[in-house]
């Protein structure tokens, strides 16, 4: 797998240090509250697992699986909910956990759905932000790193379902998909 990576962007140690900073910030900001952390599968699973262990609050976790309609051919940004939350979120403080914020279409649609359900607050925590490709106005309250417009994999992120198990984040060599 490593031979397919052209550049390591964030090592295991760098990821761990940044995730601990994010966890400490969330712990401080949500003092006295018990937020519900909503992981967007599958990409967020590694980040979420590390992040929750860096948060010192009585929080709960749940997951959603969403998929975009079509292959970028539809431009309304609607996403299909494949797996929904199992708890009522009315009055809850929600933190949506994402691997990477790209066009923002997924999260802008998801935030809309969660706010219609009466959440007390909704904030976004993304490990990576690719602002160059933003189409929907989404601003994360917490973000690990801002990256250039390159296709990256590892630490939960995939290309064709592979590379999620790499412990670091790297740029996928374009020869793999061209
Ligand atoms: P968007 O913000 O609605 O465009 O969707 C972001 C989703 O696209 C992420 O959750 C990833 O699943 C996927 N994605 C975007 N950029 C990358 C990348 O560089 N590598 C792997 N997956 C990506
Ligand atoms: Mg994803």
JSON list of C-alpha atoms and ligand atoms in Angstrom, two decimals:
[
{"chain": "A", "resi": 1, "resn": "UNK", "atom": "CA", "xyz": [0.00, 0.00, 0.00]},
{"chain": "A", "resi": 2, "resn": "UNK", "atom": "CA", "xyz": [2.78, 2.41, 0.93]},
{"chain": "A", "resi": 3, "resn": "UNK", "atom": "CA", "xyz": [4.12, 2.36, -2.63]},
{"chain": "A", "resi": 4, "resn": "UNK", "atom": "CA", "xyz": [0.87, 4.03, -3.75]},
{"chain": "A", "resi": 5, "resn": "UNK", "atom": "CA", "xyz": [1.47, 7.05, -1.50]},
{"chain": "A", "resi": 6, "resn": "UNK", "atom": "CA", "xyz": [3.44, 9.87, -3.09]},
{"chain": "A", "resi": 7, "resn": "UNK", "atom": "CA", "xyz": [3.76, 12.03, 0.04]},
{"chain": "A", "resi": 8, "resn": "UNK", "atom": "CA", "xyz": [2.96, 11.63, 3.74]},
{"chain": "A", "resi": 9, "resn": "UNK", "atom": "CA", "xyz": [1.05, 14.74, 4.82]},
{"chain": "A", "resi": 10, "resn": "UNK", "atom": "CA", "xyz": [0.46, 13.96, 8.50]},
{"chain": "A", "resi": 11, "resn": "UNK", "atom": "CA", "xyz": [2.24, 11.25, 10.44]},
{"chain": "A", "resi": 12, "resn": "UNK", "atom": "CA", "xyz": [0.65, 9.15, 13.15]},
{"chain": "A", "resi": 13, "resn": "UNK", "atom": "CA", "xyz": [2.30, 11.38, 15.78]},
{"chain": "A", "resi": 14, "resn": "UNK", "atom": "CA", "xyz": [1.13, 14.62, 14.17]},
{"chain": "A", "resi": 15, "resn": "UNK", "atom": "CA", "xyz": [-2.43, 13.29, 13.91]},
{"chain": "A", "resi": 16, "resn": "UNK", "atom": "CA", "xyz": [-2.44, 12.19, 17.52]},
{"chain": "A", "resi": 17, "resn": "UNK", "atom": "CA", "xyz": [-1.16, 15.55, 18.76]},
{"chain": "A", "resi": 18, "resn": "UNK", "atom": "CA", "xyz": [-3.75, 17.52, 16.78]},
{"chain": "A", "resi": 19, "resn": "UNK", "atom": "CA", "xyz": [-6.63, 15.20, 17.74]},
{"chain": "A", "resi": 20, "resn": "UNK", "atom": "CA", "xyz": [-5.72, 15.67, 21.41]},
{"chain": "A", "resi": 21, "resn": "UNK", "atom": "CA", "xyz": [-5.80, 19.45, 20.96]},
{"chain": "A", "resi": 22, "resn": "UNK", "atom": "CA", "xyz": [-9.26, 19.24, 19.37]},
{"chain": "A", "resi": 23, "resn": "UNK", "atom": "CA", "xyz": [-10.47, 16.99, 22.19]},
{"chain": "A", "resi": 24, "resn": "UNK", "atom": "CA", "xyz": [-9.20, 19.43, 24.80]},
{"chain": "A", "resi": 25, "resn": "UNK", "atom": "CA", "xyz": [-10.90, 22.35, 23.04]},
{"chain": "A", "resi": 26, "resn": "UNK", "atom": "CA", "xyz": [-14.23, 20.50, 22.84]},
{"chain": "A", "resi": 27, "resn": "UNK", "atom": "CA", "xyz": [-13.93, 19.50, 26.51]},
{"chain": "A", "resi": 28, "resn": "UNK", "atom": "CA", "xyz": [-13.49, 23.16, 27.45]},
{"chain": "A", "resi": 29, "resn": "UNK", "atom": "CA", "xyz": [-16.23, 24.52, 25.15]},
{"chain": "A", "resi": 30, "resn": "UNK", "atom": "CA", "xyz": [-18.85, 21.99, 26.28]},
{"chain": "A", "resi": 31, "resn": "UNK", "atom": "CA", "xyz": [-18.13, 22.10, 30.02]},
{"chain": "A", "resi": 32, "resn": "UNK", "atom": "CA", "xyz": [-21.31, 21.22, 31.94]},
{"chain": "A", "resi": 33, "resn": "UNK", "atom": "CA", "xyz": [-22.98, 19.80, 28.83]},
{"chain": "A", "resi": 34, "resn": "UNK", "atom": "CA", "xyz": [-23.29, 16.31, 27.43]},
{"chain": "A", "resi": 35, "resn": "UNK", "atom": "CA", "xyz": [-22.98, 16.58, 23.65]},
{"chain": "A", "resi": 36, "resn": "UNK", "atom": "CA", "xyz": [-24.00, 13.89, 21.19]},
{"chain": "A", "resi": 37, "resn": "UNK", "atom": "CA", "xyz": [-21.17, 13.17, 18.77]},
{"chain": "A", "resi": 38, "resn": "UNK", "atom": "CA", "xyz": [-22.50, 12.09, 15.40]},
{"chain": "A", "resi": 39, "resn": "UNK", "atom": "CA", "xyz": [-19.95, 10.34, 13.22]},
{"chain": "A", "resi": 40, "resn": "UNK", "atom": "CA", "xyz": [-20.52, 10.33, 9.47]},
{"chain": "A", "resi": 41, "resn": "UNK", "atom": "CA", "xyz": [-19.51, 6.88, 8.27]},
{"chain": "A", "resi": 42, "resn": "UNK", "atom": "CA", "xyz": [-17.42, 5.41, 6.98]},
{"chain": "A", "resi": 43, "resn": "UNK", "atom": "CA", "xyz": [-14.59, 7.93, 6.70]},
{"chain": "A", "resi": 44, "resn": "UNK", "atom": "CA", "xyz": [-14.83, 9.32, 10.23]},
{"chain": "A", "resi": 45, "resn": "UNK", "atom": "CA", "xyz": [-14.45, 6.05, 12.10]},
{"chain": "A", "resi": 46, "resn": "UNK", "atom": "CA", "xyz": [-10.73, 6.26, 12.90]},
{"chain": "A", "resi": 47, "resn": "UNK", "atom": "CA", "xyz": [-10.79, 9.98, 13.75]},
{"chain": "A", "resi": 48, "resn": "UNK", "atom": "CA", "xyz": [-13.92, 9.54, 15.89]},
{"chain": "A", "resi": 49, "resn": "UNK", "atom": "CA", "xyz": [-12.38, 6.66, 17.83]},
{"chain": "A", "resi": 50, "resn": "UNK", "atom": "CA", "xyz": [-9.31, 8.74, 18.71]},
{"chain": "A", "resi": 51, "resn": "UNK", "atom": "CA", "xyz": [-11.23, 11.98, 19.29]},
{"chain": "A", "resi": 52, "resn": "UNK", "atom": "CA", "xyz": [-13.76, 10.58, 21.81]},
{"chain": "A", "resi": 53, "resn": "UNK", "atom": "CA", "xyz": [-10.88, 9.29, 23.92]},
{"chain": "A", "resi": 54, "resn": "UNK", "atom": "CA", "xyz": [-9.45, 12.82, 24.01]},
{"chain": "A", "resi": 55, "resn": "UNK", "atom": "CA", "xyz": [-12.74, 14.32, 25.25]},
{"chain": "A", "resi": 56, "resn": "UNK", "atom": "CA", "xyz": [-13.35, 14.43, 29.00]},
{"chain": "A", "resi": 57, "resn": "UNK", "atom": "CA", "xyz": [-17.13, 14.90, 29.07]},
{"chain": "A", "resi": 58, "resn": "UNK", "atom": "CA", "xyz": [-20.16, 12.66, 29.60]},
{"chain": "A", "resi": 59, "resn": "UNK", "atom": "CA", "xyz": [-20.78, 12.52, 25.85]},
{"chain": "A", "resi": 60, "resn": "UNK", "atom": "CA", "xyz": [-22.73, 10.04, 23.76]},
{"chain": "A", "resi": 61, "resn": "UNK", "atom": "CA", "xyz": [-21.95, 8.80, 20.28]},
{"chain": "A", "resi": 62, "resn": "UNK", "atom": "CA", "xyz": [-24.03, 7.74, 17.33]},
{"chain": "A", "resi": 63, "resn": "UNK", "atom": "CA", "xyz": [-23.40, 7.30, 13.62]},
{"chain": "A", "resi": 64, "resn": "UNK", "atom": "CA", "xyz": [-25.06, 8.11, 10.33]},
{"chain": "A", "resi": 65, "resn": "UNK", "atom": "CA", "xyz": [-24.39, 6.67, 6.91]},
{"chain": "A", "resi": 66, "resn": "UNK", "atom": "CA", "xyz": [-25.23, 8.99, 4.05]},
{"chain": "A", "resi": 67, "resn": "UNK", "atom": "CA", "xyz": [-24.66, 8.79, 0.37]},
{"chain": "A", "resi": 68, "resn": "UNK", "atom": "CA", "xyz": [-24.77, 11.40, -2.33]},
{"chain": "A", "resi": 69, "resn": "UNK", "atom": "CA", "xyz": [-27.30, 10.92, -5.07]},
{"chain": "A", "resi": 70, "resn": "UNK", "atom": "CA", "xyz": [-25.65, 10.08, -8.37]},
{"chain": "A", "resi": 71, "resn": "UNK", "atom": "CA", "xyz": [-22.08, 10.89, -9.21]},
{"chain": "A", "resi": 72, "resn": "UNK", "atom": "CA", "xyz": [-21.90, 14.62, -9.08]},
{"chain": "A", "resi": 73, "resn": "UNK", "atom": "CA", "xyz": [-24.51, 14.82, -11.81]},
{"chain": "A", "resi": 74, "resn": "UNK", "atom": "CA", "xyz": [-27.14, 16.17, -9.42]},
{"chain": "A", "resi": 75, "resn": "UNK", "atom": "CA", "xyz": [-26.30, 19.57, -8.15]},
{"chain": "A", "resi": 76, "resn": "UNK", "atom": "CA", "xyz": [-28.95, 20.08, -5.47]},
{"chain": "A", "resi": 77, "resn": "UNK", "atom": "CA", "xyz": [-26.68, 18.51, -2.86]},
{"chain": "A", "resi": 78, "resn": "UNK", "atom": "CA", "xyz": [-29.37, 16.20, -1.51]},
{"chain": "A", "resi": 79, "resn": "UNK", "atom": "CA", "xyz": [-27.99, 13.19, 0.29]},
{"chain": "A", "resi": 80, "resn": "UNK", "atom": "CA", "xyz": [-29.71, 9.93, 0.99]},
{"chain": "A", "resi": 81, "resn": "UNK", "atom": "CA", "xyz": [-29.77, 8.68, 4.58]},
{"chain": "A", "resi": 82, "resn": "UNK", "atom": "CA", "xyz": [-28.71, 5.03, 4.53]},
{"chain": "A", "resi": 83, "resn": "UNK", "atom": "CA", "xyz": [-28.46, 4.68, 8.31]},
{"chain": "A", "resi": 84, "resn": "UNK", "atom": "CA", "xyz": [-30.11, 7.17, 10.62]},
{"chain": "A", "resi": 85, "resn": "UNK", "atom": "CA", "xyz": [-29.52, 8.12, 14.26]},
{"chain": "A", "resi": 86, "resn": "UNK", "atom": "CA", "xyz": [-31.01, 5.91, 16.93]},
{"chain": "A", "resi": 87, "resn": "UNK", "atom": "CA", "xyz": [-31.75, 8.68, 19.40]},
{"chain": "A", "resi": 88, "resn": "UNK", "atom": "CA", "xyz": [-34.08, 11.67, 19.54]},
{"chain": "A", "resi": 89, "resn": "UNK", "atom": "CA", "xyz": [-31.92, 14.76, 19.15]},
{"chain": "A", "resi": 90, "resn": "UNK", "atom": "CA", "xyz": [-34.47, 17.40, 20.21]},
{"chain": "A", "resi": 91, "resn": "UNK", "atom": "CA", "xyz": [-32.76, 19.76, 22.64]},
{"chain": "A", "resi": 92, "resn": "UNK", "atom": "CA", "xyz": [-29.38, 18.04, 22.23]},
{"chain": "A", "resi": 93, "resn": "UNK", "atom": "CA", "xyz": [-26.02, 19.67, 21.56]},
{"chain": "A", "resi": 94, "resn": "UNK", "atom": "CA", "xyz": [-24.75, 17.92, 18.43]},
{"chain": "A", "resi": 95, "resn": "UNK", "atom": "CA", "xyz": [-21.20, 17.74, 17.16]},
{"chain": "A", "resi": 96, "resn": "UNK", "atom": "CA", "xyz": [-21.03, 16.24, 13.68]},
{"chain": "A", "resi": 97, "resn": "UNK", "atom": "CA", "xyz": [-17.71, 14.46, 13.13]},
{"chain": "A", "resi": 98, "resn": "UNK", "atom": "CA", "xyz": [-16.38, 14.28, 9.56]},
{"chain": "A", "resi": 99, "resn": "UNK", "atom": "CA", "xyz": [-13.19, 13.05, 7.98]},
{"chain": "A", "resi": 100, "resn": "UNK", "atom": "CA", "xyz": [-12.94, 15.76, 5.35]},
{"chain": "A", "resi": 101, "resn": "UNK", "atom": "CA", "xyz": [-14.96, 18.79, 4.31]},
{"chain": "A", "resi": 102, "resn": "UNK", "atom": "CA", "xyz": [-14.74, 19.11, 0.56]},
{"chain": "A", "resi": 103, "resn": "UNK", "atom": "CA", "xyz": [-17.63, 20.63, -1.45]},
{"chain": "A", "resi": 104, "resn": "UNK", "atom": "CA", "xyz": [-19.57, 20.90, 1.81]},
{"chain": "A", "resi": 105, "resn": "UNK", "atom": "CA", "xyz": [-22.71, 19.50, 0.16]},
{"chain": "A", "resi": 106, "resn": "UNK", "atom": "CA", "xyz": [-22.98, 16.51, 2.50]},
{"chain": "A", "resi": 107, "resn": "UNK", "atom": "CA", "xyz": [-22.62, 18.51, 5.69]},
{"chain": "A", "resi": 108, "resn": "UNK", "atom": "CA", "xyz": [-24.78, 21.40, 4.64]},
{"chain": "A", "resi": 109, "resn": "UNK", "atom": "CA", "xyz": [-27.64, 19.00, 3.86]},
{"chain": "A", "resi": 110, "resn": "UNK", "atom": "CA", "xyz": [-27.06, 17.00, 7.04]},
{"chain": "A", "resi": 111, "resn": "UNK", "atom": "CA", "xyz": [-26.94, 20.10, 9.25]},
{"chain": "A", "resi": 112, "resn": "UNK", "atom": "CA", "xyz": [-30.29, 21.15, 7.77]},
{"chain": "A", "resi": 113, "resn": "UNK", "atom": "CA", "xyz": [-31.88, 17.80, 8.64]},
{"chain": "A", "resi": 114, "resn": "UNK", "atom": "CA", "xyz": [-30.52, 17.82, 12.19]},
{"chain": "A", "resi": 115, "resn": "UNK", "atom": "CA", "xyz": [-31.66, 21.35, 12.86]},
{"chain": "A", "resi": 116, "resn": "UNK", "atom": "CA", "xyz": [-35.19, 20.54, 11.62]},
{"chain": "A", "resi": 117, "resn": "UNK", "atom": "CA", "xyz": [-35.26, 17.84, 14.28]},
{"chain": "A", "resi": 118, "resn": "UNK", "atom": "CA", "xyz": [-34.88, 20.47, 16.98]},
{"chain": "A", "resi": 119, "resn": "UNK", "atom": "CA", "xyz": [-31.27, 20.10, 18.08]},
{"chain": "A", "resi": 120, "resn": "UNK", "atom": "CA", "xyz": [-30.29, 22.79, 20.59]},
{"chain": "A", "resi": 121, "resn": "UNK", "atom": "CA", "xyz": [-27.00, 23.36, 18.75]},
{"chain": "A", "resi": 122, "resn": "UNK", "atom": "CA", "xyz": [-25.12, 21.82, 15.84]},
{"chain": "A", "resi": 123, "resn": "UNK", "atom": "CA", "xyz": [-21.40, 22.22, 15.29]},
{"chain": "A", "resi": 124, "resn": "UNK", "atom": "CA", "xyz": [-19.08, 20.56, 12.84]},
{"chain": "A", "resi": 125, "resn": "UNK", "atom": "CA", "xyz": [-15.75, 18.99, 13.69]},
{"chain": "A", "resi": 126, "resn": "UNK", "atom": "CA", "xyz": [-13.76, 17.92, 10.66]},
{"chain": "A", "resi": 127, "resn": "UNK", "atom": "CA", "xyz": [-10.28, 16.47, 10.66]},
{"chain": "A", "resi": 128, "resn": "UNK", "atom": "CA", "xyz": [-9.44, 17.96, 7.27]},
{"chain": "A", "resi": 129, "resn": "UNK", "atom": "CA", "xyz": [-10.71, 20.96, 5.34]},
{"chain": "A", "resi": 130, "resn": "UNK", "atom": "CA", "xyz": [-10.25, 21.44, 1.58]},
{"chain": "A", "resi": 131, "resn": "UNK", "atom": "CA", "xyz": [-11.65, 24.98, 1.21]},
{"chain": "A", "resi": 132, "resn": "UNK", "atom": "CA", "xyz": [-10.63, 25.25, -2.46]},
{"chain": "A", "resi": 133, "resn": "UNK", "atom": "CA", "xyz": [-13.52, 23.01, -3.48]},
{"chain": "A", "resi": 134, "resn": "UNK", "atom": "CA", "xyz": [-16.25, 24.45, -1.27]},
{"chain": "A", "resi": 135, "resn": "UNK", "atom": "CA", "xyz": [-19.63, 24.88, -2.98]},
{"chain": "A", "resi": 136, "resn": "UNK", "atom": "CA", "xyz": [-21.97, 25.06, 0.02]},
{"chain": "A", "resi": 137, "resn": "UNK", "atom": "CA", "xyz": [-21.41, 27.61, 2.79]},
{"chain": "A", "resi": 138, "resn": "UNK", "atom": "CA", "xyz": [-20.26, 25.35, 5.63]},
{"chain": "A", "resi": 139, "resn": "UNK", "atom": "CA", "xyz": [-17.91, 26.55, 8.35]},
{"chain": "A", "resi": 140, "resn": "UNK", "atom": "CA", "xyz": [-16.50, 23.99, 10.76]},
{"chain": "A", "resi": 141, "resn": "UNK", "atom": "CA", "xyz": [-16.29, 25.00, 14.42]},
{"chain": "A", "resi": 142, "resn": "UNK", "atom": "CA", "xyz": [-13.36, 22.60, 14.83]},
{"chain": "A", "resi": 143, "resn": "UNK", "atom": "CA", "xyz": [-10.87, 21.51, 12.21]},
{"chain": "A", "resi": 144, "resn": "UNK", "atom": "CA", "xyz": [-7.67, 19.56, 12.38]},
{"chain": "A", "resi": 145, "resn": "UNK", "atom": "CA", "xyz": [-5.82, 20.72, 9.27]},
{"chain": "A", "resi": 146, "resn": "UNK", "atom": "CA", "xyz": [-6.45, 22.76, 6.13]},
{"chain": "A", "resi": 147, "resn": "UNK", "atom": "CA", "xyz": [-5.15, 21.03, 3.00]},
{"chain": "A", "resi": 148, "resn": "UNK", "atom": "CA", "xyz": [-4.61, 21.78, -0.66]},
{"chain": "A", "resi": 149, "resn": "UNK", "atom": "CA", "xyz": [-6.78, 20.25, -3.36]},
{"chain": "A", "resi": 150, "resn": "UNK", "atom": "CA", "xyz": [-5.09, 16.84, -3.52]},
{"chain": "A", "resi": 151, "resn": "UNK", "atom": "CA", "xyz": [-6.68, 13.44, -3.18]},
{"chain": "A", "resi": 152, "resn": "UNK", "atom": "CA", "xyz": [-5.63, 12.00, 0.14]},
{"chain": "A", "resi": 153, "resn": "UNK", "atom": "CA", "xyz": [-6.12, 8.67, 1.87]},
{"chain": "A", "resi": 154, "resn": "UNK", "atom": "CA", "xyz": [-5.48, 6.97, 5.20]},
{"chain": "A", "resi": 155, "resn": "UNK", "atom": "CA", "xyz": [-6.67, 7.35, 8.82]},
{"chain": "A", "resi": 156, "resn": "UNK", "atom": "CA", "xyz": [-10.19, 6.37, 7.70]},
{"chain": "A", "resi": 157, "resn": "UNK", "atom": "CA", "xyz": [-10.17, 8.01, 4.27]},
{"chain": "A", "resi": 158, "resn": "UNK", "atom": "CA", "xyz": [-10.41, 5.76, 1.25]},
{"chain": "A", "resi": 159, "resn": "UNK", "atom": "CA", "xyz": [-9.95, 5.49, -2.45]},
{"chain": "A", "resi": 160, "resn": "UNK", "atom": "CA", "xyz": [-12.37, 2.82, -3.76]},
{"chain": "A", "resi": 161, "resn": "UNK", "atom": "CA", "xyz": [-12.69, 1.51, -0.17]},
{"chain": "A", "resi": 162, "resn": "UNK", "atom": "CA", "xyz": [-8.94, 0.91, 0.17]},
{"chain": "A", "resi": 163, "resn": "UNK", "atom": "CA", "xyz": [-6.28, 2.62, 2.30]},
{"chain": "A", "resi": 164, "resn": "UNK", "atom": "CA", "xyz": [-8.60, 3.39, 5.26]},
{"chain": "A", "resi": 165, "resn": "UNK", "atom": "CA", "xyz": [-6.28, 1.38, 7.50]},
{"chain": "A", "resi": 166, "resn": "UNK", "atom": "CA", "xyz": [-3.13, 3.42, 6.86]},
{"chain": "A", "resi": 167, "resn": "UNK", "atom": "CA", "xyz": [-2.16, 4.97, 10.21]},
{"chain": "A", "resi": 168, "resn": "UNK", "atom": "CA", "xyz": [-1.08, 8.25, 8.57]},
{"chain": "A", "resi": 169, "resn": "UNK", "atom": "CA", "xyz": [-2.59, 10.60, 5.97]},
{"chain": "A", "resi": 170, "resn": "UNK", "atom": "CA", "xyz": [-0.92, 10.71, 2.59]},
{"chain": "A", "resi": 171, "resn": "UNK", "atom": "CA", "xyz": [-1.41, 11.88, -0.96]},
{"chain": "A", "resi": 172, "resn": "UNK", "atom": "CA", "xyz": [-2.49, 9.07, -3.25]},
{"chain": "A", "resi": 173, "resn": "UNK", "atom": "CA", "xyz": [-0.17, 8.77, -6.23]},
{"chain": "A", "resi": 174, "resn": "UNK", "atom": "CA", "xyz": [-2.29, 9.84, -9.24]},
{"chain": "A", "resi": 175, "resn": "UNK", "atom": "CA", "xyz": [-0.98, 6.82, -11.18]},
{"chain": "A", "resi": 176, "resn": "UNK", "atom": "CA", "xyz": [-3.31, 4.70, -8.98]},
{"chain": "A", "resi": 177, "resn": "UNK", "atom": "CA", "xyz": [-6.45, 6.30, -10.41]},
{"chain": "A", "resi": 178, "resn": "UNK", "atom": "CA", "xyz": [-5.36, 7.51, -13.83]},
{"chain": "B", "resi": 1, "resn": "LIG", "atom": "P1", "xyz": [-18.47, 16.87, 0.41]},
{"chain": "B", "resi": 1, "resn": "LIG", "atom": "O1", "xyz": [-17.91, 17.85, 1.40]},
{"chain": "B", "resi": 1, "resn": "LIG", "atom": "O2", "xyz": [-19.95, 16.79, 0.44]},
{"chain": "B", "resi": 1, "resn": "LIG", "atom": "O3", "xyz": [-17.94, 17.10, -0.99]},
{"chain": "B", "resi": 1, "resn": "LIG", "atom": "O4", "xyz": [-18.04, 15.39, 0.77]},
{"chain": "B", "resi": 1, "resn": "LIG", "atom": "C1", "xyz": [-16.92, 15.09, 1.47]},
{"chain": "B", "resi": 1, "resn": "LIG", "atom": "C2", "xyz": [-16.73, 13.59, 1.37]},
{"chain": "B", "resi": 1, "resn": "LIG", "atom": "O5", "xyz": [-16.05, 13.29, 0.14]},
{"chain": "B", "resi": 1, "resn": "LIG", "atom": "C3", "xyz": [-15.82, 13.10, 2.47]},
{"chain": "B", "resi": 1, "resn": "LIG", "atom": "O6", "xyz": [-16.54, 12.69, 3.59]},
{"chain": "B", "resi": 1, "resn": "LIG", "atom": "C4", "xyz": [-15.07, 11.97, 1.79]},
{"chain": "B", "resi": 1, "resn": "LIG", "atom": "O7", "xyz": [-15.82, 10.77, 1.91]},
{"chain": "B", "resi": 1, "resn": "LIG", "atom": "C5", "xyz": [-15.02, 12.35, 0.34]},
{"chain": "B", "resi": 1, "resn": "LIG", "atom": "N1", "xyz": [-13.71, 12.97, -0.01]},
{"chain": "B", "resi": 1, "resn": "LIG", "atom": "C6", "xyz": [-13.49, 14.25, -0.39]},
{"chain": "B", "resi": 1, "resn": "LIG", "atom": "N2", "xyz": [-12.19, 14.49, -0.63]},
{"chain": "B", "resi": 1, "resn": "LIG", "atom": "C7", "xyz": [-11.55, 13.32, -0.39]},
{"chain": "B", "resi": 1, "resn": "LIG", "atom": "C8", "xyz": [-10.16, 12.92, -0.46]},
{"chain": "B", "resi": 1, "resn": "LIG", "atom": "O8", "xyz": [-9.23, 13.69, -0.77]},
{"chain": "B", "resi": 1, "resn": "LIG", "atom": "N3", "xyz": [-9.90, 11.63, -0.14]},
{"chain": "B", "resi": 1, "resn": "LIG", "atom": "C9", "xyz": [-10.87, 10.74, 0.24]},
{"chain": "B", "resi": 1, "resn": "LIG", "atom": "N4", "xyz": [-12.18, 11.07, 0.31]},
{"chain": "B", "resi": 1, "resn": "LIG", "atom": "C10", "xyz": [-12.52, 12.35, 0.00]},
{"chain": "B", "resi": 2, "resn": "LIG", "atom": "MG1", "xyz": [-16.93, 10.51, 4.10]}
]
